[in-house]
Short mmCIF file of C-alpha atoms in Angstrom, two decimals:
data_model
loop_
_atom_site.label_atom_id
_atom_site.label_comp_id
_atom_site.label_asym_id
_atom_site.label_seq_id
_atom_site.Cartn_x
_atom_site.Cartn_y
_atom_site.Cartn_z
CA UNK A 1 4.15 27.98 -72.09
CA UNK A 2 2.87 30.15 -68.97
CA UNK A 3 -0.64 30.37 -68.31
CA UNK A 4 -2.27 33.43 -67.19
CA UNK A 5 -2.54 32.21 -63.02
CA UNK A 6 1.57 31.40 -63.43
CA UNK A 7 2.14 35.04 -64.83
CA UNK A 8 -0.69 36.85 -61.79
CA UNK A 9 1.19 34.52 -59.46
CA UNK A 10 4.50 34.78 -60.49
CA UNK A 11 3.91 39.13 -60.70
CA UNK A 12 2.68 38.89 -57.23
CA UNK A 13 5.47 37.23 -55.79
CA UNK A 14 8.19 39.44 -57.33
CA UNK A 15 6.16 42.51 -56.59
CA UNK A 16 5.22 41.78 -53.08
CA UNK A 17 8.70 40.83 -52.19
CA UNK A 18 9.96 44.60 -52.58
CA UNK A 19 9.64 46.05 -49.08
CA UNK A 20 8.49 49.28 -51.37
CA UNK A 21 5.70 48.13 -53.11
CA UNK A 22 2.27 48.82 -51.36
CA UNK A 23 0.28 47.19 -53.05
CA UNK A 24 -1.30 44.83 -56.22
CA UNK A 25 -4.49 44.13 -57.38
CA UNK A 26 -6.04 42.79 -60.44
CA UNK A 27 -8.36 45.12 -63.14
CA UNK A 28 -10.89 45.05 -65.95
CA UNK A 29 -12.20 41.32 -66.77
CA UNK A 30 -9.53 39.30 -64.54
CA UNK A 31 -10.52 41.61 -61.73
CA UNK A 32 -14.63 40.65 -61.96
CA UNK A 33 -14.10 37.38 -63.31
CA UNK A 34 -16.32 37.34 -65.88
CA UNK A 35 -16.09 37.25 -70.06
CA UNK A 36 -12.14 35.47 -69.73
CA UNK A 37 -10.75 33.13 -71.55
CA UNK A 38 -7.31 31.80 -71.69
CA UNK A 39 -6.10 34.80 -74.13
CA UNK A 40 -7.50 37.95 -72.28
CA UNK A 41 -5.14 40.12 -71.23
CA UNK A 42 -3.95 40.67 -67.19
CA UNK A 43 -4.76 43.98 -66.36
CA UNK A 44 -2.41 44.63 -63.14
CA UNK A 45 -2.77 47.66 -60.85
CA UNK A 46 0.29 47.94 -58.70
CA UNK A 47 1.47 50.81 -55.93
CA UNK A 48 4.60 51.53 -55.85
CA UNK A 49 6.88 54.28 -54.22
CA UNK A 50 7.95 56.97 -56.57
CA UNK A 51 11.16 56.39 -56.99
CA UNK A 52 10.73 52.54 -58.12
CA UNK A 53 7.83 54.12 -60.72
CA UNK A 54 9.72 55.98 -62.23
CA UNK A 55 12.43 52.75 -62.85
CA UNK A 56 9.60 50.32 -63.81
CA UNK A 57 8.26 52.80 -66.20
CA UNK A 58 11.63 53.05 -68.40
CA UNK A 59 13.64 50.26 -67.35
CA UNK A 60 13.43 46.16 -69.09
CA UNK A 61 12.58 44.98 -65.33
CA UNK A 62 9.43 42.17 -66.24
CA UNK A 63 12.33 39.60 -68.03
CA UNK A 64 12.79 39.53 -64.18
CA UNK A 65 9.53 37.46 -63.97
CA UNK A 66 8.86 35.44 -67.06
CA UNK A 67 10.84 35.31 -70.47
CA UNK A 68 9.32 38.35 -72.76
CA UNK A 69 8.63 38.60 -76.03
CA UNK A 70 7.81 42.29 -76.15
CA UNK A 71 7.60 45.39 -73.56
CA UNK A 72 6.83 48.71 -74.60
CA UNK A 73 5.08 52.34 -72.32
CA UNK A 74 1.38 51.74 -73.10
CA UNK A 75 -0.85 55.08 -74.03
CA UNK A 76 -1.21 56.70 -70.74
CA UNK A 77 1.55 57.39 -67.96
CA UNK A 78 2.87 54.88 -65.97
CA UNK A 79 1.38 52.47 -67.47
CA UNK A 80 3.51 49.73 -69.30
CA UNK A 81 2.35 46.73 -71.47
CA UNK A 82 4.42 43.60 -71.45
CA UNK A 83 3.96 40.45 -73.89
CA UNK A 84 5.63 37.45 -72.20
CA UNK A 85 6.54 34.03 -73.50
CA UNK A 86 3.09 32.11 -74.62
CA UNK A 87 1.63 35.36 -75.49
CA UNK A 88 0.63 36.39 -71.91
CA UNK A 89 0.00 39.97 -72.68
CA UNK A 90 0.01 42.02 -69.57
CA UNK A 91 -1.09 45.82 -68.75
CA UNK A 92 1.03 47.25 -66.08
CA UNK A 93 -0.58 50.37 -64.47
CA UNK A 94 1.36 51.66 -61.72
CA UNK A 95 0.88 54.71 -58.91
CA UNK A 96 2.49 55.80 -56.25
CA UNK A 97 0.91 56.09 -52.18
CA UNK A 98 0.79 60.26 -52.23
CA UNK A 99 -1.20 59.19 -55.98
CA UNK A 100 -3.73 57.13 -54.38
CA UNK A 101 -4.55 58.80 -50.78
CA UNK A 102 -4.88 61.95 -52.49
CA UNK A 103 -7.34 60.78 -54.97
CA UNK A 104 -11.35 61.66 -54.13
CA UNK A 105 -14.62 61.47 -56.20
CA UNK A 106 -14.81 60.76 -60.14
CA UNK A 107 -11.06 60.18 -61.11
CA UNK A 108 -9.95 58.49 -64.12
CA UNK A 109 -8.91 55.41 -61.63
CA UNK A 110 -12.31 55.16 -60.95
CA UNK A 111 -12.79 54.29 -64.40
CA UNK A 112 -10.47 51.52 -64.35
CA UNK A 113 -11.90 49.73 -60.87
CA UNK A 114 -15.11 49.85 -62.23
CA UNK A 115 -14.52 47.40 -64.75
CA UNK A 116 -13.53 44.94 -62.41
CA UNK A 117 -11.45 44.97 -59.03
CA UNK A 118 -9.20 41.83 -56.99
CA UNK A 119 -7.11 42.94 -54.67
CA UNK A 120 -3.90 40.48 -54.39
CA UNK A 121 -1.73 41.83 -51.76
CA UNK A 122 -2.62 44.77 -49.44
CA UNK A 123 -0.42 44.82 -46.49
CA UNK A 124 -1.16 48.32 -45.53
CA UNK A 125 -5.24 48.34 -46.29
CA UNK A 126 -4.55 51.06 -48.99
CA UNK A 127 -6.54 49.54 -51.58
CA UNK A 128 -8.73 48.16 -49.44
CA UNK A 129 -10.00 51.63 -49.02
CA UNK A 130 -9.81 52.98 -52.37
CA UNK A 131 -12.78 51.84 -54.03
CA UNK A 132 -14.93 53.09 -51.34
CA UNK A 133 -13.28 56.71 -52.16
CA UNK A 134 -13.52 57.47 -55.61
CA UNK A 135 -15.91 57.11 -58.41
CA UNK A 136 -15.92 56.65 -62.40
CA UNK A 137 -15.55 59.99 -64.31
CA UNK A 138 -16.26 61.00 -67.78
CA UNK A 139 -12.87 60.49 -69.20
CA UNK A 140 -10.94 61.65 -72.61
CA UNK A 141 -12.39 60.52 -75.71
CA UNK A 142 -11.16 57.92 -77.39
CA UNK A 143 -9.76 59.79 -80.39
CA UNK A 144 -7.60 61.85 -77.84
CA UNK A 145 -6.08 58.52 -75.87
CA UNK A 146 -5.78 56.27 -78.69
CA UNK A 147 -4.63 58.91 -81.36
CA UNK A 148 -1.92 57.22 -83.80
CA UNK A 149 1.71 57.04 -81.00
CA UNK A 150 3.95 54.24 -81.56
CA UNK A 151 2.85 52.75 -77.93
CA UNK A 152 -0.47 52.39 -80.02
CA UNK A 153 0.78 50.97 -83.03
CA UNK A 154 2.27 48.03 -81.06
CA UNK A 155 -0.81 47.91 -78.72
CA UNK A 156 -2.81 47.27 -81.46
CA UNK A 157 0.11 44.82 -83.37
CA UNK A 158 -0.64 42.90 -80.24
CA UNK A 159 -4.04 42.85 -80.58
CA UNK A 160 -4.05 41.65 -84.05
CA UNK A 161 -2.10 38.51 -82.65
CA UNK A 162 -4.72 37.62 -80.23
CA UNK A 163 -7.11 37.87 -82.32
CA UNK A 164 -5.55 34.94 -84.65
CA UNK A 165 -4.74 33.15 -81.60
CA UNK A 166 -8.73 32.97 -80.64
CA UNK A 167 -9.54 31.88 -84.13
CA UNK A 168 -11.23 35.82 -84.97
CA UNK A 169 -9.34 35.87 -88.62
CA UNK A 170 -12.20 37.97 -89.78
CA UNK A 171 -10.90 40.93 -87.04
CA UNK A 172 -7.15 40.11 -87.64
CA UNK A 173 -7.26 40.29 -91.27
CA UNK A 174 -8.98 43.75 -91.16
CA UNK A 175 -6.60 44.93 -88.75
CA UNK A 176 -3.55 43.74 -90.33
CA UNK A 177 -5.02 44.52 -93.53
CA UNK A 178 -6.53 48.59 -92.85
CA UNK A 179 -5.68 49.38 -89.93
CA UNK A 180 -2.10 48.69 -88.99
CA UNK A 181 -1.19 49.98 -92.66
CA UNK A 182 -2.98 53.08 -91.79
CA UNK A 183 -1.54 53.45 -88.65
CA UNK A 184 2.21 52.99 -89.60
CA UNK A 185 1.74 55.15 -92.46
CA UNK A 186 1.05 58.31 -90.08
CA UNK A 187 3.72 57.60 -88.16
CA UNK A 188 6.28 57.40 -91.25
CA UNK A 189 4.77 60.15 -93.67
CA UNK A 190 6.20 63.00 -91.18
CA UNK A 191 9.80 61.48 -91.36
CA UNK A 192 9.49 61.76 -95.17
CA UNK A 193 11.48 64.79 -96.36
CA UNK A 194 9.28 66.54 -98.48
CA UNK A 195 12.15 66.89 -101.63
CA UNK A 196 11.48 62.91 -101.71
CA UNK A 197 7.65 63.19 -102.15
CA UNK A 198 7.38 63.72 -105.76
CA UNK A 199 3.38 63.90 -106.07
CA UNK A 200 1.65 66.46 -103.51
CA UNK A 201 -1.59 66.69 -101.74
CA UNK A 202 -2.16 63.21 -102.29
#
């Protein structure tokens, strides 16, 4: 079963071994260390020219890695979750150079690096000088990113695992119980022809 330092290890290698990749760092709780445990998720930030983005964005590239259990887009663009084998569930966020020397002030990227930043391979000093650059905005709400999308569906399936990996039945239960149901009922009600729905309005 691979731990979380064999997947960051194993994801730096592969990435820093394409002469096109400019960059990888760590983000959110793995990035600053603090409030981990061995089921927290592996928030990667990696730069990448834009015609690999566009591959690792729609392509099956992480079996590549590790074995994986489940890889799916994530809510936002570019951005990619993976699940590998011993539930190693893994945020890929990826941007491109002209992305990141462009970027100035309060940017939604600021948003990210301010929840924790580890920079794990940097040959050109790009990230190096990112953080000093931009700032954490005022982003979209939270019923706008996380409105009811299959990528959120199976973010939140996910979630509901780890949560009855780390013991929390109480959360899992409520999730798998409400939520989820809720959830995949949105996103089946508008395939349902309407000649099949006998009772209206209800």
């Amino acid at each position: 079963m691979a731990n979380a330092e064999e997947i960051i290890s194993a994801v730096t290698r592969h990435f820093a071994a394409i002469d096109s990749c400019w960059g990888i760092a760590l983000i959110g709780s793995r990035g600053r260390g603090q409030h981990v445990d061995r089921f927290s998720d592996i928030d990667f930030f990696i730069c990448v020219e834009s015609s690999l983005c566009r591959k690792l964005v729609s392509t099956d590239w992480a079996k590549s890695i590790a074995p994986v259990i489940l890889q799916f887009p994530l809510v936002l663009p570019n951005e990619v979750r993976v699940m590998f084998q011993g539930y190693m569930d893994s945020d890929f966020h990826f941007y491109t150079p002209e992305e990141l020397e462009a970027m100035q002030g309060p940017c939604q990227l600021g948003d990210y690096l301010s929840r924790g930043w580890q920079i794990l391979y940097d040959p050109r000093g790009l990230l190096e000088g990112l953080q000093g650059r931009i700032q954490p905005q005022q982003g979209e709400s939270e019923a706008e990113i996380w409105s009811t999308t299959p990528p959120v569906f199976w973010f939140n399936t996910v979630l509901c695992a780890k949560y009855i990996l780390r013991g929390d039945l109480f959360r899992a239960y409520r999730m798998s119980n409400w939520w989820l149901q809720q959830m995949l009922m949105e996103l089946i009600e508008p395939e349902v022809p309407e000649e099949s729905c006998r009772h209206k309005n209800m």
